[in-house]
GROMACS .gro file of N, CA and C in nm:
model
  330
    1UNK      N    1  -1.944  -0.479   0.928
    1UNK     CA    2  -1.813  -0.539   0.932
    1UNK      C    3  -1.711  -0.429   0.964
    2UNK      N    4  -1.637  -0.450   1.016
    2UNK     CA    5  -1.519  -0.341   1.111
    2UNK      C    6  -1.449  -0.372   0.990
    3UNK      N    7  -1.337  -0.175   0.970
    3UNK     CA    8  -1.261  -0.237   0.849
    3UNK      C    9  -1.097  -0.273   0.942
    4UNK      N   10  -1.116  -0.290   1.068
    4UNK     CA   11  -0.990  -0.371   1.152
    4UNK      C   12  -0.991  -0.524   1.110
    5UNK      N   13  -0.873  -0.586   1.114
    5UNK     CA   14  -0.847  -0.717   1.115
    5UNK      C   15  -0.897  -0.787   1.239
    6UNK      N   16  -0.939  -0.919   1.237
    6UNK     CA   17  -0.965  -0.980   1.377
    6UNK      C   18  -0.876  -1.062   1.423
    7UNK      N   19  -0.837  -1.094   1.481
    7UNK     CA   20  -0.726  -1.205   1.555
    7UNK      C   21  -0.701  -1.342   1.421
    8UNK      N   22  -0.585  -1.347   1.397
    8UNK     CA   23  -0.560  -1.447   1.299
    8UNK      C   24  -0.583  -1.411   1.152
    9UNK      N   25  -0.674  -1.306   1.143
    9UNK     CA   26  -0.645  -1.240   0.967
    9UNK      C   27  -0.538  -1.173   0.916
   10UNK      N   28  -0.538  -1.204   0.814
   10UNK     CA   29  -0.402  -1.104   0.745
   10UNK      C   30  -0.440  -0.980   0.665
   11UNK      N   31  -0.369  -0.904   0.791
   11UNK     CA   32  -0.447  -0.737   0.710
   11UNK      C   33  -0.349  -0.720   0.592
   12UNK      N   34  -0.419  -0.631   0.505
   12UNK     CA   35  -0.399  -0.594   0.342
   12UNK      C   36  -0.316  -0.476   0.371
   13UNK      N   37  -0.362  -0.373   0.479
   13UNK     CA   38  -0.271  -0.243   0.532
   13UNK      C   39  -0.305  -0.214   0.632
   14UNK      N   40  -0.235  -0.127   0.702
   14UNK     CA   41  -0.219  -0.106   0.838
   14UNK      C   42  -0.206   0.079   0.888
   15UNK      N   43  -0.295   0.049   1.010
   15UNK     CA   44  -0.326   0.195   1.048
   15UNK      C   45  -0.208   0.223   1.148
   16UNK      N   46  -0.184   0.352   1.187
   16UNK     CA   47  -0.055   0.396   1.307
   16UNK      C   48  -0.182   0.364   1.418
   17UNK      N   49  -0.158   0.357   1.536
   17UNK     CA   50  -0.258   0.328   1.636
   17UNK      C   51  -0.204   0.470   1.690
   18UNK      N   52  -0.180   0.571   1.721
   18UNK     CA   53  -0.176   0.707   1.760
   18UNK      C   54  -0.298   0.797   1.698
   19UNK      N   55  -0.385   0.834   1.765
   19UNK     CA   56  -0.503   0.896   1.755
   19UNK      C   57  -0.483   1.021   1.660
   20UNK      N   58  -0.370   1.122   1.694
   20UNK     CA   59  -0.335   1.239   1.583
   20UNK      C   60  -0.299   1.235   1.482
   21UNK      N   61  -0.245   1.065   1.458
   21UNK     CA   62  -0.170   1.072   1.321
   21UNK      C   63  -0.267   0.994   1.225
   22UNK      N   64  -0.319   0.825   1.247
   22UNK     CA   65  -0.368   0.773   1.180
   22UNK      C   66  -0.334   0.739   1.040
   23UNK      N   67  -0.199   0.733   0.981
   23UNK     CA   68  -0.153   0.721   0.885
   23UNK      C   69  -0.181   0.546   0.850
   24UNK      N   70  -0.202   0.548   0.713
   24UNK     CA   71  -0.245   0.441   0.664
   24UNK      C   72  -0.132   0.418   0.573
   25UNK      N   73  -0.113   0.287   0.538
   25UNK     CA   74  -0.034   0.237   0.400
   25UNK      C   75  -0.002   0.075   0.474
   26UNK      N   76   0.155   0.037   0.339
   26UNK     CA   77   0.155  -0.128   0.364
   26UNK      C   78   0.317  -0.100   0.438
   27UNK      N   79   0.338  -0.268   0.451
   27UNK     CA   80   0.477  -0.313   0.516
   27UNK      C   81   0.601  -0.192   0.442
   28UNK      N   82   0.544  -0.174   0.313
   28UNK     CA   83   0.687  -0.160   0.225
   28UNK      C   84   0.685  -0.015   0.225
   29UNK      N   85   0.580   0.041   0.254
   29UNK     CA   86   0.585   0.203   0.307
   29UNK      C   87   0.636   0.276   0.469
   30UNK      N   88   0.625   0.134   0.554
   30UNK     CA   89   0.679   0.168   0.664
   30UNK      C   90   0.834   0.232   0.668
   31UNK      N   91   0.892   0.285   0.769
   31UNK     CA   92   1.029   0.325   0.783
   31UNK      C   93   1.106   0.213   0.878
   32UNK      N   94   1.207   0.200   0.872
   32UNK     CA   95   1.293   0.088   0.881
   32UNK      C   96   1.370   0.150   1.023
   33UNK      N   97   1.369   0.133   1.134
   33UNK     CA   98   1.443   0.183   1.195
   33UNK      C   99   1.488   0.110   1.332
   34UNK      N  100   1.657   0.144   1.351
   34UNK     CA  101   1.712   0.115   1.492
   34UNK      C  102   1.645   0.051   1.611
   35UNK      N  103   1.690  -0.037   1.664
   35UNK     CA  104   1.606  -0.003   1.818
   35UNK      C  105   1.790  -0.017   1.869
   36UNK      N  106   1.774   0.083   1.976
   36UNK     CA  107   1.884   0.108   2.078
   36UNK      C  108   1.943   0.049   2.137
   37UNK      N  109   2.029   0.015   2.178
   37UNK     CA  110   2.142  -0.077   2.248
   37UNK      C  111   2.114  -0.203   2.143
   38UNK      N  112   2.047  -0.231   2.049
   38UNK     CA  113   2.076  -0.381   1.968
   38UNK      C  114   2.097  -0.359   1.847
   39UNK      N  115   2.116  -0.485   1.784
   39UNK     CA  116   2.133  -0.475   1.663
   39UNK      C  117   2.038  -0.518   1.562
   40UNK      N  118   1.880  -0.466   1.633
   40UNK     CA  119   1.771  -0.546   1.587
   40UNK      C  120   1.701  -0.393   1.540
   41UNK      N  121   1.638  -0.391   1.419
   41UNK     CA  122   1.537  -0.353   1.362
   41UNK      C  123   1.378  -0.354   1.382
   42UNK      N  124   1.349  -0.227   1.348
   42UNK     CA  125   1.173  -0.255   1.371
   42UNK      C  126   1.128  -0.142   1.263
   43UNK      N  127   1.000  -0.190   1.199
   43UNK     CA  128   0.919  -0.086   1.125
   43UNK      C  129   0.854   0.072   1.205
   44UNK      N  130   0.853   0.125   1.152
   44UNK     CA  131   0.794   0.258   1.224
   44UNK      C  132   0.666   0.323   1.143
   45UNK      N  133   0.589   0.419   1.217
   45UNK     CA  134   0.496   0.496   1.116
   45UNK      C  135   0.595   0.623   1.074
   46UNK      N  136   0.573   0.649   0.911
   46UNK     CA  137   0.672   0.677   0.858
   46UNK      C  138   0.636   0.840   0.886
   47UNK      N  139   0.537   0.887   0.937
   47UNK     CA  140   0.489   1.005   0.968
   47UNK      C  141   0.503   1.058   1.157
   48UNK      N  142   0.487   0.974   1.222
   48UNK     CA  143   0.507   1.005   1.375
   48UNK      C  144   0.595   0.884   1.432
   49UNK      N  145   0.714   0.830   1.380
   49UNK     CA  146   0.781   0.743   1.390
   49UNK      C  147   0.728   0.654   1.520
   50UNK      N  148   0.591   0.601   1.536
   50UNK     CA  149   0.517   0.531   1.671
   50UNK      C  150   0.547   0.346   1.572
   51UNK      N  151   0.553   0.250   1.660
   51UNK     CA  152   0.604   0.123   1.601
   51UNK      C  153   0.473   0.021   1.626
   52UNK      N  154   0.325   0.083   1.641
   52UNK     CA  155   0.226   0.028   1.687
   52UNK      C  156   0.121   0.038   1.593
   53UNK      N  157   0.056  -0.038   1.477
   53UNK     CA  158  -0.015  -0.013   1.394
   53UNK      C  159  -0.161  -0.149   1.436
   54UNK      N  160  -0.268  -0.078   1.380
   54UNK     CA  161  -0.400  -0.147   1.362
   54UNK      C  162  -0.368  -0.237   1.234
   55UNK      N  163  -0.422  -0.371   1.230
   55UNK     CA  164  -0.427  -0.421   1.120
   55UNK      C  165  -0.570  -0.410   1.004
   56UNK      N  166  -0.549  -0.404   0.870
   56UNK     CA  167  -0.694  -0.301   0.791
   56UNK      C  168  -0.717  -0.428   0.669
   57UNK      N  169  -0.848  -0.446   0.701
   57UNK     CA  170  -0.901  -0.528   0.584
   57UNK      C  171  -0.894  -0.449   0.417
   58UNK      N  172  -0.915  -0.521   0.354
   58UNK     CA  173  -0.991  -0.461   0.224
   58UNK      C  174  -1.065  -0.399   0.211
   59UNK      N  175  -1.059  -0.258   0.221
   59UNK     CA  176  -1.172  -0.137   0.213
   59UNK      C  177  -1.304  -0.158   0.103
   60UNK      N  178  -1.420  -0.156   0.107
   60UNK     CA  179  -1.496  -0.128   0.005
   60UNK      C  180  -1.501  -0.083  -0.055
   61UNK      N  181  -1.519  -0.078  -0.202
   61UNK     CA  182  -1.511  -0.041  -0.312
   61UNK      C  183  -1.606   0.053  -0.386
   62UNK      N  184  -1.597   0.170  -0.417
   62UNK     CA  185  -1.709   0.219  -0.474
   62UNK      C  186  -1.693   0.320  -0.581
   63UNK      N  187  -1.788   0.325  -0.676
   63UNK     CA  188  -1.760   0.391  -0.827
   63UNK      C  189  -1.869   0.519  -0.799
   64UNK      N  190  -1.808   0.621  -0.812
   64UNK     CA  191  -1.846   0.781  -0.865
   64UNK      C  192  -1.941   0.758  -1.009
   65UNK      N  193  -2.100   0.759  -0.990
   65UNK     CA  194  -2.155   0.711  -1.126
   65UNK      C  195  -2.130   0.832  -1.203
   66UNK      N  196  -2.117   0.928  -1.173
   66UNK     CA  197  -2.093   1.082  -1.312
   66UNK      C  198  -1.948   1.038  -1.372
   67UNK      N  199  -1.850   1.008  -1.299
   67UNK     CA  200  -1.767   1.067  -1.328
   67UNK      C  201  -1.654   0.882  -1.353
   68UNK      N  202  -1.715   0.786  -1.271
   68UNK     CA  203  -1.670   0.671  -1.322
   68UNK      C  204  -1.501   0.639  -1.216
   69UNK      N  205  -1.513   0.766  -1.158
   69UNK     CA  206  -1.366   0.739  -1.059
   69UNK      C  207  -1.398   0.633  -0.959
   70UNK      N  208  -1.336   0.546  -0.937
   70UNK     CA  209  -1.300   0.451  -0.819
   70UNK      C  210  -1.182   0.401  -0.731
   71UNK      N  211  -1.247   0.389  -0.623
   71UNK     CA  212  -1.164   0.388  -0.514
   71UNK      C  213  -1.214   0.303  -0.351
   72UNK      N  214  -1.127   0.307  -0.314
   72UNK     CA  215  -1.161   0.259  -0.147
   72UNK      C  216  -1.205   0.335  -0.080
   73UNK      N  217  -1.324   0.327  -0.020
   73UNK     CA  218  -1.407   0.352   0.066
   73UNK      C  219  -1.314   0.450   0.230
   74UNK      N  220  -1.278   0.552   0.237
   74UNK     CA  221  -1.219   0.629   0.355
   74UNK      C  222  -1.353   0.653   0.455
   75UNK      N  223  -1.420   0.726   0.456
   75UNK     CA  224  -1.560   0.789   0.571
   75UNK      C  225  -1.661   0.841   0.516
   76UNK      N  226  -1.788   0.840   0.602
   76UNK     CA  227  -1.829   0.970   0.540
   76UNK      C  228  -1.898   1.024   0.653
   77UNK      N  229  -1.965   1.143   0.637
   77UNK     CA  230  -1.998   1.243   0.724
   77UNK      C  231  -2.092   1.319   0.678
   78UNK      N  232  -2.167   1.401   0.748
   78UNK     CA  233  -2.256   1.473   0.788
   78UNK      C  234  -2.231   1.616   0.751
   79UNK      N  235  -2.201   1.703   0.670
   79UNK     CA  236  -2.192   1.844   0.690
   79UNK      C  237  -2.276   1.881   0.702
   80UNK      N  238  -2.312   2.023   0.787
   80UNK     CA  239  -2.402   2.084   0.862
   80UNK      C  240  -2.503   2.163   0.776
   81UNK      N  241  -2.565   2.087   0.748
   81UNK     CA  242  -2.740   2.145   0.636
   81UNK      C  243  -2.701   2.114   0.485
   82UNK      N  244  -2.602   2.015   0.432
   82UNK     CA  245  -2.584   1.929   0.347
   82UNK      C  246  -2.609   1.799   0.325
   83UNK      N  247  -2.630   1.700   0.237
   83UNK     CA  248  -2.650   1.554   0.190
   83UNK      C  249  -2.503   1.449   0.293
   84UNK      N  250  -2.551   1.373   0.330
   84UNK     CA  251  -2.425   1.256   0.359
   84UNK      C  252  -2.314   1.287   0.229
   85UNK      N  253  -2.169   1.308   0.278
   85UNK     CA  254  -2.080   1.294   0.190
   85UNK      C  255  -2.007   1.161   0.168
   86UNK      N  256  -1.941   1.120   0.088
   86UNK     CA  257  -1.848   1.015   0.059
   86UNK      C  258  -1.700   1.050   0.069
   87UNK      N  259  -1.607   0.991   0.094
   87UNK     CA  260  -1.484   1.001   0.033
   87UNK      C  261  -1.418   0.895   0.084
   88UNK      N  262  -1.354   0.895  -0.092
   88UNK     CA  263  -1.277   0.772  -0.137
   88UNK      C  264  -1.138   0.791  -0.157
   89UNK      N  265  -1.039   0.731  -0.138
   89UNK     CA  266  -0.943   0.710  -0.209
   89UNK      C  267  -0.868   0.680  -0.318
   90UNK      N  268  -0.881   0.779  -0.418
   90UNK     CA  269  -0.859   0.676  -0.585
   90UNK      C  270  -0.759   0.591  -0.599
   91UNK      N  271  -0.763   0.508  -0.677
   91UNK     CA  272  -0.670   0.417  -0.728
   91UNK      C  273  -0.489   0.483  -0.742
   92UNK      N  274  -0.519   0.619  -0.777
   92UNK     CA  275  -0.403   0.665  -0.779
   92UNK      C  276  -0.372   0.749  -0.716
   93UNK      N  277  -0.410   0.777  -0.560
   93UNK     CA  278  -0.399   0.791  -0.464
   93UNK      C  279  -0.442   0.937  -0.431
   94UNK      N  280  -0.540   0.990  -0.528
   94UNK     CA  281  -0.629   1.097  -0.483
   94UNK      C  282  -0.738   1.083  -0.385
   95UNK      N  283  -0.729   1.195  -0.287
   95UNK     CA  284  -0.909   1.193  -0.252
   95UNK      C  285  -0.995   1.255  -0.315
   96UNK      N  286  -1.114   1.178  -0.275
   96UNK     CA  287  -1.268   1.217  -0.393
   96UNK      C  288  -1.374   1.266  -0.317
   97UNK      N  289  -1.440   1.336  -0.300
   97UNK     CA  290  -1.533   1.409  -0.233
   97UNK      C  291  -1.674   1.362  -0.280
   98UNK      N  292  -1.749   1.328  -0.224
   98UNK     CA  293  -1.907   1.330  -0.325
   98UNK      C  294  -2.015   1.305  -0.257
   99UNK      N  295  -2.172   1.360  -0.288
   99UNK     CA  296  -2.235   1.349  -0.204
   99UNK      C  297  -2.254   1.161  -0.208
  100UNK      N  298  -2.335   1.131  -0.069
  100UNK     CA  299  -2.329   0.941  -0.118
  100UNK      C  300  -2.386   0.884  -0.230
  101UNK      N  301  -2.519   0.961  -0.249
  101UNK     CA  302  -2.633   0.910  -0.353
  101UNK      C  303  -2.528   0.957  -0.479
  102UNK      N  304  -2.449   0.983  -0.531
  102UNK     CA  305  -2.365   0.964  -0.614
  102UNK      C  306  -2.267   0.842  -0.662
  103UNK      N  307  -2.262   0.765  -0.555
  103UNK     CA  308  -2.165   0.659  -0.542
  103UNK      C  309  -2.226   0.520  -0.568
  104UNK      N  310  -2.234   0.460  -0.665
  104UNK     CA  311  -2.215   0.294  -0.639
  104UNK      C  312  -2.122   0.165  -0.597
  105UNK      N  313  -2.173   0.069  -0.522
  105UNK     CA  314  -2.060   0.001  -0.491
  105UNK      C  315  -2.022  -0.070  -0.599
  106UNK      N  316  -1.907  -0.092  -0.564
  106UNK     CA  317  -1.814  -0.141  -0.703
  106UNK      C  318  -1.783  -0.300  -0.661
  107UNK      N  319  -1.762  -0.390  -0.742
  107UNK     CA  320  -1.752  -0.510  -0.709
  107UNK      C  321  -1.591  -0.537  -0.783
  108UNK      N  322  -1.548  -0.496  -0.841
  108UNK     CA  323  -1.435  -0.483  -0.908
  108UNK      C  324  -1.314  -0.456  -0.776
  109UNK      N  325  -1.220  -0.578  -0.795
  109UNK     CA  326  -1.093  -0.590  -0.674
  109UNK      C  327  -0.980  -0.596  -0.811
  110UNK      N  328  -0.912  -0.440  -0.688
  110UNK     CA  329  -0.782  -0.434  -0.817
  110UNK      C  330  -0.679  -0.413  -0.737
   0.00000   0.00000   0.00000
């Protein structure tokens, strides 16, 4: 499952569509800004002020079994002569590092 929205869903948050920036968050984190010669408004990415965002499902959920931290599911990857890594996003807006076989999925929506 793609974590993009498909035509007619209502994404939960939204990506910048600019390849360098990729900033994630919701409506109410966007920046509020001008458009020129009117008197009309538009949201922006609040990091590379671009007005073009991906729409983002509900990330998967997964619990750190040592340590019990949970969070949304960000990537994972490959380091070079290491285990698959994880990283999550905590609830309170840390990132979490861990190898995968550390991680269970979490069924818990908060």
């Amino acid at each position: 499952m793609s974590k993009y929205t498909a035509s007619g869903e209502t994404p939960i948050r939204y990506e910048c569509t600019k390849r360098k920036c990729k900033w994630q968050g919701t409506d109410v984190e966007k920046y509020v800004s001008e458009i020129e010669g009117t008197s009309m408004q538009e949201l922006v990415c609040p990091k590379c002020s671009n007005n073009e965002f991906y729409g983002l499902r509900e990330g998967l959920r997964f619990t750190h079994i040592e340590t019990g931290n949970t969070g949304v599911f960000v990537k994972h990857y490959k380091p070079s002569g290491k285990p698959y890594t994880m990283q999550i996003k905590l609830d309170d807006g840390r990132i979490f590092f861990a190898p995968k076989s550390e991680f269970k999925q979490s069924n818990s929506n908060k």
